[in-house]
Amino acid sequence: AQSVTQPDIHITVSEGASLELRCNYSYGATPYLFWYVQSPGQGLQLLLKYFSGDTLVQGIKGFEAEFKRSQSSFNLRKPSVHWSDAAEYFCALSYTRGTYKYIFGTGTRLKVLA
Amino acid sequence: KAGVTQTPRYLIKTRGQQVTLSCSPISGHRSVSWYQQTPGQGLQFLFEYFSETQRNKGNFPGRFSGRQFSNSRSEMNVSTLELGDSALYLCASSFGGSAGDTEAFFGQGTRLTVV
């Protein structure tokens, strides 16, 4: 069965430090992969997506993610974290082209220290 | 360009009642999906509608139902509410169609509290 694993429930980093949030997926073929961010009480905002092609994907707010087929991973990175990045981050996959039935990971809550 | 609009934003209902939530997708989008978000279960897919037809359904009991209108607006209904139905219900809209190479845009959600 398809699944998404985010191993880190909470991550704390200092402002200005680099960030990497891990995401592993289970699916026999190449899925569509997404990273969303959710601020408290808000909906989900798309950071970036991978459908095919270049395995290094650039997103909004300075985020990027790298798709590694051999490791079944799609880790999210940012070189320098800002206090406003504090939020919950969700990795998601879609395995059926043309539909929007997403499987989400459990999320990683990011805390940023001033 | 207006985003996905969900109404109401907050709702308090009593156990046993029913509730209807509304979602207006982004103009031009024909697919609407619904998700339930709870602290214990995370984000779970409820169902997806495209051109007024249910295209996918998650593993929820029949008390959860939905529909989509000709203008792509969607409603979901939960009957005989249980305490465990308390959650943030998120709606997502997408272009849909056979291409599928597009992402879903989420609304801010409706916070349902069942007492």
Coordinates of C-alpha atoms in Angstrom, one line a residue:
Chain A
A1 CA 0.0 0.0 0.0
Q2 CA 1.1 3.5 -0.6
S3 CA 2.3 5.5 2.4
V4 CA 4.3 8.6 3.3
T5 CA 6.5 8.7 6.4
Q6 CA 7.8 11.9 8.0
P7 CA 10.1 10.5 10.7
D8 CA 10.5 13.8 12.6
I9 CA 7.5 15.0 14.5
H10 CA 9.2 18.1 15.9
I11 CA 12.3 19.9 14.7
T12 CA 13.8 23.0 16.3
V13 CA 16.4 25.2 14.5
S14 CA 17.9 28.6 15.2
E15 CA 17.0 31.4 12.9
G16 CA 19.6 31.6 10.1
A17 CA 20.4 27.9 10.3
S18 CA 19.8 25.4 7.5
L19 CA 16.9 23.1 7.5
E20 CA 16.1 19.6 6.2
L21 CA 12.8 17.9 6.7
R22 CA 12.7 14.3 5.8
C23 CA 10.0 12.5 3.8
N24 CA 10.0 8.9 2.7
Y25 CA 7.3 7.3 0.5
S26 CA 6.2 3.8 -0.3
Y27 CA 5.0 3.3 -3.9
G28 CA 6.0 0.9 -6.7
A29 CA 6.3 3.6 -9.3
T30 CA 7.2 7.2 -9.3
P31 CA 4.5 9.2 -7.6
Y32 CA 3.6 12.8 -7.7
L33 CA 5.1 14.4 -4.6
F34 CA 4.3 17.6 -2.8
W35 CA 5.3 19.6 0.2
Y36 CA 2.6 21.8 1.9
V37 CA 2.9 24.1 4.9
Q38 CA 0.3 24.9 7.4
S39 CA 0.3 27.8 9.9
P40 CA -1.9 27.5 13.0
G41 CA -5.6 27.6 12.2
Q42 CA -4.9 27.8 8.5
G43 CA -5.3 25.7 5.5
L44 CA -2.4 24.1 3.5
Q45 CA -0.2 26.2 1.2
L46 CA 1.8 24.4 -1.5
L47 CA 5.5 24.9 -1.2
L48 CA 6.6 22.8 -4.2
K49 CA 5.8 19.8 -6.3
Y50 CA 7.5 17.0 -8.2
F51 CA 5.8 15.4 -11.2
S52 CA 8.8 14.4 -13.4
G53 CA 12.0 15.7 -14.9
D54 CA 14.6 17.5 -12.8
T55 CA 14.9 15.8 -9.4
L56 CA 15.8 19.1 -7.7
V57 CA 12.7 21.2 -7.4
Q58 CA 12.5 24.8 -6.4
G59 CA 9.6 26.2 -4.5
I60 CA 8.3 29.3 -2.9
K61 CA 9.8 31.0 0.2
G62 CA 13.3 29.8 -0.7
F63 CA 12.5 26.1 -0.2
E64 CA 13.7 23.3 -2.4
A65 CA 13.3 19.5 -2.4
E66 CA 15.2 16.7 -4.0
F67 CA 13.6 13.5 -5.3
K68 CA 15.7 10.5 -4.8
R69 CA 14.2 7.4 -6.4
S70 CA 16.8 5.0 -4.9
Q71 CA 16.0 6.1 -1.4
S72 CA 12.3 6.7 -1.9
S73 CA 12.8 10.1 -0.4
F74 CA 11.7 13.7 -1.1
N75 CA 13.4 15.8 1.5
L76 CA 12.7 19.5 1.9
R77 CA 15.5 21.9 2.4
K78 CA 16.1 25.6 3.1
P79 CA 19.6 27.1 3.5
S80 CA 18.6 29.8 6.0
V81 CA 15.5 29.6 8.1
H82 CA 13.5 32.7 9.1
W83 CA 11.3 33.0 12.2
S84 CA 8.2 33.1 9.9
D85 CA 9.0 29.6 8.7
A86 CA 7.7 28.2 12.0
A87 CA 4.7 26.0 11.0
E88 CA 3.8 22.4 10.3
Y89 CA 5.1 20.9 7.1
F90 CA 3.4 18.0 5.3
C91 CA 4.7 15.8 2.6
A92 CA 2.1 14.2 0.3
L93 CA 1.9 11.9 -2.6
S94 CA -0.5 11.3 -5.3
Y95 CA -0.3 8.0 -7.3
T96 CA -3.2 8.3 -9.7
R97 CA -2.7 10.7 -12.5
G98 CA -5.8 12.9 -13.0
T99 CA -7.1 12.6 -9.5
Y100 CA -6.4 14.4 -6.3
K101 CA -6.5 11.6 -3.7
Y102 CA -3.5 12.6 -1.7
I103 CA -1.8 10.5 1.0
F104 CA -0.2 12.8 3.6
G105 CA 2.5 12.2 6.1
T106 CA 1.9 12.9 9.7
G107 CA 3.6 16.2 9.5
T108 CA 6.7 17.9 11.0
R109 CA 6.3 20.8 13.3
L110 CA 9.1 23.3 13.0
K111 CA 10.1 25.6 15.8
V112 CA 12.5 28.5 15.0
L113 CA 14.6 30.0 17.8
A114 CA 15.4 33.7 17.6
Chain B
K1 CA -7.8 35.6 -8.3
A2 CA -9.9 34.4 -5.3
G3 CA -8.8 31.3 -3.5
V4 CA -10.7 28.4 -2.2
T5 CA -13.5 29.6 0.1
Q6 CA -14.9 27.4 2.8
T7 CA -17.9 28.3 4.9
P8 CA -18.5 28.5 7.7
R9 CA -15.1 28.7 9.3
Y10 CA -16.3 27.5 12.7
L11 CA -19.2 25.3 13.7
I12 CA -20.4 23.8 16.9
K13 CA -22.9 21.0 16.7
T14 CA -24.4 18.6 19.2
R15 CA -23.9 14.8 18.9
G16 CA -26.6 13.3 16.8
Q17 CA -27.2 16.3 14.6
Q18 CA -26.2 16.7 11.0
V19 CA -24.0 19.4 9.4
T20 CA -23.4 20.7 5.9
L21 CA -20.1 22.3 4.9
S22 CA -19.6 24.3 1.8
C23 CA -16.6 24.8 -0.5
S24 CA -16.3 27.2 -3.4
P25 CA -13.3 26.3 -5.6
I26 CA -11.0 28.6 -7.5
S27 CA -12.7 29.9 -10.7
G28 CA -12.1 27.5 -13.5
H29 CA -11.3 24.5 -11.3
R30 CA -13.6 21.5 -11.7
S31 CA -12.2 19.1 -9.1
V32 CA -13.0 19.5 -5.4
S33 CA -11.5 17.2 -2.8
W34 CA -12.3 17.0 0.9
Y35 CA -10.0 16.0 3.8
Q36 CA -10.5 15.5 7.5
Q37 CA -7.7 16.6 9.8
T38 CA -7.5 15.5 13.3
P39 CA -4.6 15.4 15.8
G40 CA -4.8 11.6 16.1
Q41 CA -5.3 10.6 12.4
G42 CA -3.7 13.5 10.6
L43 CA -5.0 14.4 7.1
Q44 CA -7.3 11.8 5.6
F45 CA -8.9 11.9 2.3
L46 CA -12.7 11.8 2.3
F47 CA -13.8 12.1 -1.3
E48 CA -13.2 13.9 -4.6
Y49 CA -15.7 15.3 -7.1
F50 CA -15.1 16.2 -10.7
S51 CA -17.8 17.6 -12.9
E52 CA -20.5 16.7 -10.4
T53 CA -19.4 13.1 -10.2
Q54 CA -17.7 11.4 -7.3
R55 CA -14.4 10.2 -8.6
N56 CA -12.7 8.9 -5.5
K57 CA -13.8 8.0 -2.0
G58 CA -11.8 7.4 1.1
N59 CA -12.5 5.0 4.0
F60 CA -15.1 6.8 5.9
P61 CA -18.6 5.6 6.9
G62 CA -21.7 6.4 4.9
R63 CA -22.5 9.2 7.3
F64 CA -20.1 11.3 5.3
S65 CA -21.4 12.3 2.0
G66 CA -20.9 15.0 -0.6
R67 CA -22.0 16.5 -3.8
Q68 CA -20.9 18.9 -6.4
F69 CA -23.0 21.4 -8.3
S70 CA -22.8 22.5 -11.9
N71 CA -20.8 25.6 -10.9
S72 CA -18.2 23.3 -9.2
R73 CA -19.2 24.4 -5.7
S74 CA -19.2 21.4 -3.4
E75 CA -20.9 20.5 -0.1
M76 CA -20.2 17.8 2.3
N77 CA -22.6 16.5 4.8
V78 CA -22.1 14.5 8.0
S79 CA -25.2 13.0 9.5
T80 CA -25.6 11.6 13.1
L81 CA -22.6 13.5 14.3
E82 CA -20.3 11.7 16.8
L83 CA -17.7 13.3 19.1
G84 CA -15.0 11.8 17.0
D85 CA -16.1 13.9 14.0
S86 CA -14.7 17.0 15.6
A87 CA -12.0 18.0 13.2
L88 CA -10.7 20.6 10.7
Y89 CA -12.4 19.8 7.3
L90 CA -10.3 21.0 4.4
C91 CA -11.4 21.5 0.8
A92 CA -9.0 21.5 -2.1
S93 CA -9.7 22.6 -5.6
S94 CA -7.8 21.7 -8.8
F95 CA -8.2 21.9 -12.5
G96 CA -8.9 18.2 -12.7
G97 CA -9.4 16.5 -16.0
S98 CA -7.3 13.8 -17.6
A99 CA -4.0 15.6 -17.5
G100 CA -3.8 15.6 -13.7
D101 CA -0.4 17.3 -13.7
T102 CA -1.5 20.1 -11.5
E103 CA -1.6 20.6 -7.8
A104 CA -4.5 21.0 -5.3
F105 CA -5.1 24.4 -3.7
F106 CA -6.5 24.2 -0.2
G107 CA -9.0 26.4 1.6
Q108 CA -8.6 27.5 5.2
G109 CA -10.9 24.9 6.4
T110 CA -14.0 24.6 8.6
R111 CA -13.4 23.8 12.2
L112 CA -16.2 21.5 13.4
T113 CA -16.7 20.8 17.1
V114 CA -19.2 18.2 18.2
V115 CA -20.3 18.5 21.8

